[in-house]
Amino acid sequence: MTRRQPQGYHEAMTAKYIREPERRLPVRGEYEVVVLGGGPAGIAAAASAAGAGRKTLLLERYGFLGGMGTAAGVTNFCGLHANVHGDIRQVVHGVADELLARIDRLGGLNAPHPVFGKTYAQAYDTAAYKCAADDLLLGKGVDILFHALGAGVVMEPDDTIRALVVETKSGRAAVLGRMFIDCSGDGDLAAWAGAPFEHGDGAGSMLYPTMMFRLNGIDPAAAGEAWKVIPELMEAAERRGMRFPRKGAIVRPQKNPMEWRVNVTQMRRPDGSALDGTDADELSAGEIEGRRQALAFFDFLKREAPGFGNSYIVDIPPQIGIRETRRISGRYQLSGEDVLSCASFPDTIGVNGWPLEKHVAGDVEWQWPPIPQSRGFNHLPYRMLLPQDVRNLLVAGRCASMTHEGQSAARVSGACFAMGQAAGTAAHVALAGNTGLADIAVDALQDRLQADGAYLGRDVE
Ligand SMILES: Cc1cc2nc3c(=O)[nH]c(=O)nc-3n(C[C@H](O)[C@H](O)[C@H](O)COP(=O)(O)OP(=O)(O)OC[C@H]3O[C@@H](n4cnc5c(N)ncnc54)[C@H](O)[C@@H]3O)c2cc1C
């Protein structure tokens, strides 16, 4: 008996391309607001759109929410706080507060800890984050479709998106929407829809990715404040000829003091530039290299760091952490200078209190606004969520409209929550007023955000 070769088999052996037969896609549903991606921006966007009464769908390629915060094992919120003239205070509220309260109720939220004595960050457990985010979105009435990989769009002739095409275990399907919010981190939806974007620093590189990992079995008493000692141990080891992927290791305890997170690896291409998180082959190589580097650094910690002798790797997360890929070129690009000068904008929708944190080759470079002379945060203008050339799309999170430098700051969770909440609310305001996203009354958006607990940073100079 001869087996039939699958259609296209012979062509695939020789040709560079094969033609995929046209097919009709089942429509999975029709929504007022469709959010692609369930990281901090997507969670906040879906929560605010549904909270305003909009029929909202969130699509996520994994089986859980949290984005890099869970899928890449980040386990730490930055940018929730700012150093306001010497007073470190929380400056991102609204949906972020609702999520933090749920993580805390599950026992998964650390107290905020100081960062260089200038601001705070706040660690959390991934399991608690995932469960808290489910609870938040279901409570708001969001439809969630997990294991759904966004794969393309169907456009109308007038530059509006008609449908998002999605791959699922039940097959390929279309989701119709009136408003779309790209929270994919990589600007996937914006790129498919034809919105202009930039990729990395314009010279072929990006902020370098990191494979996070967590250790358990640490002796907290012996470890003490080991995060202060580990950089010195690394320098001593380098003098003996050891090499590390980068300086600026972040090795800190989680809620359970026996468990610590490690942020030190760095994934490069063969030419030394940053690995590209939108390239399938590079991603694949990066996962393997990330795990190799994690094992090597664990070996060093176990041997040399106080209290780490009996530790073991409890988690290497589902994916390498991608800091930067596409950033849309929207109506306004938030710049590094905006961050350092604590810029104000009339269309503020929230604030960023995190400094420039540049993951360059082999190191992390920090640049802060003047502390305590400045208010320590910049406004995030609504225009940075508005892409060019696509009418019913907003882009929030690390792929919003920022320069390479500006993104090194406002990509962290705090600003992503703020942008996401603003995007979900703006979609609602546009639908309510039957206007385009670029034409909404910004003061109506700001009033609604404030009524929902967001902080817009207009009370401090
Ligand atoms: C190693 C590392 C360490 C970091 N450390 C910190 C830190 O300590 N504190 C901090 O606050 N921030 C930190 N950050 C930054 C922060 O985690 C991210 O910038 C932030 O999560 C971005 O949020 P986002 O919602 O824009 O995108 P993401 O968190 O990237 O979320 C995007 C979501 O979209 C999904 N998605 C993407 N494409 C598709 C598609 N085509 N179809 C369906 N789903 C899709 C992804 O699975 C993901 O869930 C770190 C980042 C990295 C990589």
XYZ file of C-alpha atoms and ligand atoms in Angstrom:
514
model
C 0.000 0.000 0.000
C 1.406 3.429 -0.896
C 0.956 6.285 1.539
C -0.288 9.500 0.041
C 2.229 12.343 0.431
C 0.739 15.404 2.132
C -0.154 18.185 -0.285
C 2.797 20.468 -0.921
C 5.366 17.894 0.226
C 7.440 17.852 -2.977
C 7.375 21.633 -3.291
C 8.548 22.008 0.319
C 11.648 19.922 -0.390
C 12.843 22.337 -3.066
C 10.974 25.626 -2.958
C 11.440 28.562 -0.587
C 7.693 29.138 -0.359
C 4.561 27.090 -0.752
C 1.086 28.432 -1.297
C -1.377 27.902 1.541
C -4.845 27.175 0.162
C -7.360 29.916 0.968
C -9.783 28.862 3.681
C -12.826 30.229 5.453
C -12.332 31.014 9.131
C -15.007 30.402 11.731
C -15.845 33.575 13.687
C -15.292 32.821 17.379
C -17.066 35.909 18.613
C -17.689 39.583 18.212
C -16.506 41.999 20.882
C -16.445 45.704 21.583
C -12.857 45.496 22.814
C -10.292 42.826 21.902
C -7.025 42.777 23.877
C -4.041 40.780 22.589
C -1.659 39.698 25.361
C -2.137 39.176 29.097
C 0.897 40.903 30.648
C 0.556 43.901 32.992
C -0.645 46.126 30.134
C -3.173 43.563 28.855
C -4.512 42.761 32.322
C -5.111 46.444 33.051
C -6.554 47.133 29.580
C -9.046 44.264 29.760
C -9.973 45.011 33.385
C -10.725 48.658 32.666
C -12.615 48.084 29.398
C -14.792 45.353 30.927
C -15.106 47.327 34.167
C -16.640 50.142 32.106
C -19.214 47.681 30.802
C -17.631 46.839 27.431
C -17.868 43.314 26.041
C -14.184 42.434 26.224
C -12.030 39.507 25.154
C -8.420 38.965 26.212
C -6.353 36.507 24.149
C -3.163 35.035 25.555
C -0.833 32.474 23.999
C 0.012 30.846 27.348
C -2.368 29.264 29.854
C -1.949 32.037 32.434
C -1.715 35.812 32.791
C 1.184 38.009 33.883
C 3.302 38.267 30.718
C 7.033 38.541 31.369
C 6.089 38.902 35.056
C 5.124 35.217 35.204
C 6.108 33.609 31.882
C 9.669 34.925 32.159
C 9.870 34.653 35.965
C 10.415 38.375 36.621
C 8.702 38.070 40.075
C 9.238 41.713 40.958
C 7.254 44.905 40.324
C 9.264 47.997 39.399
C 7.839 51.417 38.664
C 4.979 51.295 41.146
C 6.880 53.840 43.255
C 8.765 57.086 42.644
C 11.078 59.249 44.695
C 8.996 62.428 44.945
C 11.320 65.143 46.274
C 12.887 62.647 48.676
C 9.647 60.916 49.673
C 9.341 57.411 48.149
C 5.674 56.788 47.456
C 3.444 54.593 45.300
C 2.483 56.489 42.141
C 0.685 53.807 40.120
C -2.777 52.965 41.423
C -6.140 52.035 39.892
C -6.203 48.510 38.425
C -2.695 47.913 39.837
C -4.082 48.337 43.373
C -6.854 45.834 42.702
C -4.306 43.283 41.503
C -1.798 43.927 44.313
C -4.538 43.518 46.939
C -5.452 40.107 45.492
C -1.812 38.943 45.340
C -1.383 40.095 48.938
C -4.525 38.241 50.080
C -2.981 35.076 48.627
C 0.150 35.690 50.715
C 2.304 36.263 47.640
C 3.383 39.908 47.974
C 6.610 41.074 49.657
C 6.886 44.427 51.385
C 8.505 46.985 49.045
C 12.324 46.896 49.199
C 14.772 49.726 48.451
C 16.581 49.960 45.113
C 19.914 51.849 45.370
C 18.337 53.834 48.224
C 16.440 55.850 45.590
C 13.109 54.063 45.113
C 11.289 50.807 45.897
C 10.482 47.627 44.019
C 8.139 44.907 45.257
C 8.611 41.162 44.763
C 5.767 38.646 44.378
C 5.176 34.949 43.801
C 4.227 33.925 40.273
C 1.535 31.449 41.359
C -0.223 34.151 43.384
C 0.070 36.625 40.479
C -1.507 34.171 38.039
C -4.432 33.348 40.363
C -4.967 36.983 41.370
C -5.070 38.083 37.716
C -7.635 35.356 36.836
C -9.801 36.483 39.733
C -9.523 40.165 38.817
C -10.477 39.692 35.165
C -13.248 37.178 35.765
C -14.673 39.531 38.403
C -14.803 42.313 35.810
C -16.540 40.074 33.272
C -13.645 39.697 30.813
C -13.817 36.695 28.476
C -10.370 35.069 28.515
C -9.135 32.797 25.748
C -5.916 31.065 26.781
C -3.689 29.028 24.479
C -4.627 31.421 21.708
C -1.790 32.695 19.534
C -2.629 35.840 17.608
C -1.508 35.182 14.032
C -2.702 38.028 11.809
C -5.422 40.532 11.044
C -8.121 41.120 8.455
C -8.243 44.794 7.542
C -11.009 46.935 6.085
C -10.098 49.307 3.226
C -10.374 52.340 5.563
C -7.434 51.322 7.814
C -9.600 49.734 10.476
C -9.031 46.231 11.805
C -12.009 43.986 11.160
C -10.752 40.791 12.774
C -7.861 39.287 14.677
C -6.869 35.873 13.377
C -5.973 33.416 16.081
C -4.494 29.904 16.208
C -5.905 27.601 18.879
C -6.003 23.876 19.622
C -9.533 23.947 18.169
C -8.185 25.407 14.941
C -7.667 28.780 13.324
C -10.440 31.316 13.885
C -11.322 34.998 13.613
C -12.370 37.338 16.397
C -14.289 40.421 15.318
C -13.904 43.638 17.258
C -14.747 47.327 17.235
C -11.616 48.363 19.151
C -8.334 46.456 19.440
C -5.582 46.904 22.020
C -2.136 45.500 21.293
C -0.549 44.434 24.579
C 1.596 41.700 23.030
C 4.825 43.356 24.178
C 6.200 42.829 20.673
C 3.675 44.999 18.815
C 2.511 41.958 16.831
C -0.982 43.257 16.145
C 0.214 46.755 15.266
C 2.796 45.345 12.844
C 0.236 43.085 11.121
C -2.156 46.030 10.808
C 0.530 48.137 9.108
C 1.301 50.634 11.879
C 4.838 52.034 11.591
C 7.246 50.821 14.271
C 10.909 50.839 15.266
C 12.911 47.800 16.222
C 15.574 48.153 18.905
C 18.165 50.922 18.935
C 18.228 51.497 15.186
C 21.704 49.907 15.009
C 20.564 46.293 15.063
C 20.549 45.759 18.815
C 18.013 45.926 21.632
C 17.985 45.778 25.419
C 19.498 42.356 26.103
C 17.193 39.505 27.138
C 17.681 37.525 30.349
C 16.716 34.013 31.425
C 15.563 34.473 35.022
C 15.645 31.592 37.510
C 14.770 30.991 41.138
C 16.555 29.018 43.830
C 15.176 27.381 46.954
C 16.879 25.843 49.979
C 18.851 28.967 50.879
C 19.734 29.440 54.546
C 18.354 32.952 55.177
C 20.422 33.582 58.322
C 23.692 32.621 56.623
C 22.781 34.440 53.403
C 21.896 37.682 55.215
C 22.120 40.532 52.721
C 23.988 38.359 50.228
C 22.856 40.606 47.372
C 25.456 43.107 48.568
C 28.249 40.503 48.705
C 27.586 38.632 45.444
C 28.868 41.411 43.117
C 32.137 41.432 45.108
C 32.354 37.624 44.872
C 31.846 37.913 41.112
C 34.641 40.475 40.801
C 36.990 38.243 42.808
C 36.075 35.268 40.598
C 36.725 37.344 37.474
C 40.197 38.156 38.771
C 40.734 34.395 38.896
C 39.683 34.137 35.251
C 35.955 33.302 35.552
C 33.629 35.038 33.096
C 29.999 36.069 33.718
C 27.384 37.023 31.137
C 26.995 40.475 32.686
C 27.696 42.668 35.695
C 24.872 44.067 37.856
C 23.566 40.722 39.123
C 20.240 40.984 40.955
C 19.964 38.126 43.475
C 17.189 38.840 45.995
C 14.818 36.966 48.325
C 11.167 36.272 47.551
C 8.333 36.158 50.107
C 9.678 32.849 51.428
C 13.204 33.854 52.558
C 14.532 30.425 51.488
C 13.623 31.294 47.895
C 15.640 33.825 45.863
C 15.369 35.099 42.306
C 18.407 35.490 40.071
C 18.609 38.051 37.273
C 22.066 37.858 35.711
C 22.107 36.001 32.379
C 22.290 37.765 29.032
C 21.478 36.346 25.604
C 23.398 37.482 22.531
C 23.716 36.661 18.890
C 27.025 35.329 17.599
C 28.053 38.919 16.704
C 27.503 40.016 20.319
C 24.353 42.092 19.705
C 21.136 41.381 21.621
C 19.058 38.387 20.654
C 15.860 39.355 18.815
C 12.675 38.207 20.550
C 10.722 38.337 17.284
C 13.002 35.850 15.506
C 11.956 32.215 15.987
C 15.426 30.754 15.484
C 17.068 33.267 17.820
C 14.410 32.656 20.473
C 14.994 28.948 20.228
C 18.762 29.292 20.598
C 18.245 31.787 23.448
C 16.178 29.367 25.539
C 18.949 26.780 25.412
C 21.711 29.313 26.061
C 19.666 30.887 28.881
C 19.355 27.561 30.691
C 23.065 26.894 30.161
C 23.984 30.250 31.707
C 21.524 29.687 34.572
C 23.181 26.372 35.452
C 26.648 27.918 35.308
C 25.709 30.830 37.590
C 23.881 28.525 39.996
C 27.060 26.474 40.255
C 28.999 29.634 41.193
C 26.412 30.719 43.813
C 26.209 27.279 45.385
C 29.983 27.155 45.690
C 30.694 30.718 46.784
C 27.677 32.664 48.108
C 27.034 32.466 51.863
C 23.923 30.385 52.658
C 23.583 28.981 49.119
C 25.445 25.686 49.712
C 22.284 23.545 49.934
C 20.233 25.500 47.434
C 18.687 24.059 44.291
C 17.015 25.475 41.181
C 13.289 25.458 41.866
C 12.256 27.147 38.619
C 13.553 28.065 35.186
C 10.537 29.867 33.697
C 8.631 28.971 30.518
C 10.538 31.486 28.408
C 13.535 33.827 28.291
C 12.697 37.344 29.351
C 12.396 39.748 26.421
C 12.825 43.404 27.337
C 12.506 45.105 23.966
C 11.571 44.317 20.377
C 9.175 46.457 18.312
C 8.068 49.842 19.585
C 5.391 51.598 17.561
C 6.097 55.065 16.161
C 2.926 56.661 17.436
C 1.610 60.194 17.812
C 4.254 60.909 20.480
C 7.406 58.943 21.373
C 8.336 59.084 25.049
C 12.083 59.785 25.172
C 14.908 59.235 27.627
C 15.078 63.011 28.071
C 11.367 63.020 29.045
C 12.167 60.490 31.766
C 15.251 62.305 33.080
C 13.566 65.728 33.047
C 10.326 64.389 34.616
C 8.367 65.790 31.659
C 4.752 66.919 31.956
C 2.123 66.455 29.248
C -1.385 67.927 29.087
C -2.733 64.536 27.992
C -1.202 62.626 30.916
C -2.827 59.242 31.542
C -0.491 58.088 34.327
C 3.111 58.296 35.405
C 6.441 56.519 35.154
C 8.742 56.715 38.167
C 11.403 54.247 36.990
C 14.783 55.507 35.737
C 16.566 54.555 32.506
C 17.694 50.957 33.010
C 19.738 50.039 29.968
C 20.673 46.399 29.548
C 23.747 46.897 27.394
C 26.371 44.302 26.424
C 27.733 42.784 29.628
C 26.239 45.349 32.002
C 23.246 47.353 33.238
C 23.481 51.167 33.091
C 21.228 53.323 35.266
C 20.344 56.998 34.829
C 18.042 58.754 37.294
C 16.217 62.059 37.294
C 17.750 64.420 39.887
C 16.848 63.106 43.347
C 15.551 64.730 45.545
C 15.402 67.952 43.476
C 12.864 66.562 40.991
C 9.458 64.981 41.522
C 10.974 61.683 40.284
C 8.368 60.786 37.673
C 7.307 61.774 34.157
C 3.814 61.897 32.740
C 2.796 59.276 30.183
C 0.917 61.071 27.375
C -2.160 59.465 25.803
C -0.550 60.026 22.380
C 2.076 57.344 23.087
C -0.717 54.757 22.893
C -1.970 55.983 19.511
C -0.363 54.362 16.459
C -0.176 56.044 13.075
C -2.283 54.718 10.200
C -4.646 52.347 12.064
C -7.886 53.832 13.299
C -9.297 51.380 15.844
C -6.057 50.313 17.552
C -4.285 51.320 20.757
C -0.890 49.954 21.781
C 0.009 49.718 25.472
C 2.951 48.326 27.432
C 6.554 47.827 26.401
C 5.698 48.120 22.685
C 3.977 51.529 23.062
C 5.439 54.588 21.342
C 8.773 55.295 23.041
C 12.345 55.794 21.930
C 14.866 53.047 22.689
C 15.992 55.053 25.750
C 12.522 56.010 26.957
C 11.474 52.376 26.724
C 14.362 51.300 28.962
C 12.419 53.057 31.765
C 8.699 52.941 30.995
C 8.741 49.255 29.957
C 8.570 48.143 33.612
C 5.365 46.832 35.178
C 4.212 50.048 36.882
C 4.047 52.124 33.701
C 2.601 49.150 31.781
C -0.297 48.913 34.262
C -0.905 52.653 33.839
C -0.798 52.497 30.028
C -3.035 49.422 29.941
C -5.670 50.996 32.173
C -5.641 54.121 30.017
C -5.977 52.119 26.794
C -8.955 50.082 28.048
C -10.614 53.249 29.342
C -9.916 55.161 26.112
C -11.524 52.380 24.073
C -14.613 52.735 26.268
C -14.647 56.540 25.956
C -14.387 56.295 22.151
C -17.203 53.752 21.951
C -19.383 55.777 24.317
C -18.857 58.978 22.325
C -18.924 57.226 18.945
C -15.655 58.930 18.056
C -12.326 57.739 16.726
C -9.613 56.904 19.243
C -7.555 59.884 18.094
C -10.511 62.235 18.573
C -11.722 61.392 22.056
C -12.133 64.146 24.630
C -8.925 63.660 26.627
C -10.382 65.366 29.703
C -13.220 62.803 29.720
C -10.583 60.041 29.627
C -8.642 61.674 32.456
C -11.785 62.157 34.584
C -12.738 58.526 34.157
C -9.205 57.321 34.983
C -9.131 59.379 38.153
C -12.590 58.191 39.144
C -11.230 54.652 38.785
C -8.328 55.411 41.127
C -5.524 56.114 38.621
C -2.895 58.721 39.507
C -2.144 61.222 36.736
C 0.626 63.127 38.527
C -0.781 66.645 38.055
C -0.489 67.726 41.699
C 3.326 67.869 41.961
C 5.815 69.972 39.977
C 14.440 39.448 32.508
C 13.534 40.605 32.768
C 13.534 41.179 34.025
C 12.671 42.223 34.291
N 12.626 42.736 35.554
C 11.621 43.560 35.878
C 11.370 43.892 37.237
O 12.102 43.497 38.143
N 10.280 44.656 37.500
C 9.448 45.117 36.500
O 8.453 45.773 36.800
N 9.682 44.843 35.232
C 10.727 44.064 34.897
N 10.915 43.713 33.598
C 10.087 44.352 32.547
C 8.653 43.870 32.537
O 8.516 42.570 33.018
C 8.056 43.921 31.139
O 8.554 44.993 30.406
C 6.550 44.002 31.256
O 6.090 42.743 31.688
C 5.932 44.388 29.941
O 4.543 44.257 30.047
P 3.634 44.140 28.760
O 2.266 43.867 29.258
O 3.875 45.287 27.889
O 4.210 42.885 27.951
P 4.575 41.408 28.402
O 4.785 41.305 29.859
O 5.658 40.982 27.489
O 3.240 40.602 28.065
C 2.860 40.335 26.746
C 1.896 39.164 26.758
O 1.405 38.966 25.449
C 1.476 37.594 25.109
N 1.648 37.520 23.661
C 2.673 38.025 22.938
N 2.475 37.814 21.624
C 1.300 37.159 21.534
C 0.554 36.662 20.429
N 0.974 36.822 19.157
N -0.594 36.021 20.685
C -1.034 35.857 21.954
N -0.370 36.309 23.038
C 0.779 36.965 22.826
C 2.656 37.076 25.889
O 2.568 35.681 26.104
C 2.560 37.871 27.190
O 1.748 37.242 28.139
C 11.806 42.713 33.284
C 11.818 42.138 32.022
C 12.674 41.098 31.764
C 12.645 40.487 30.412
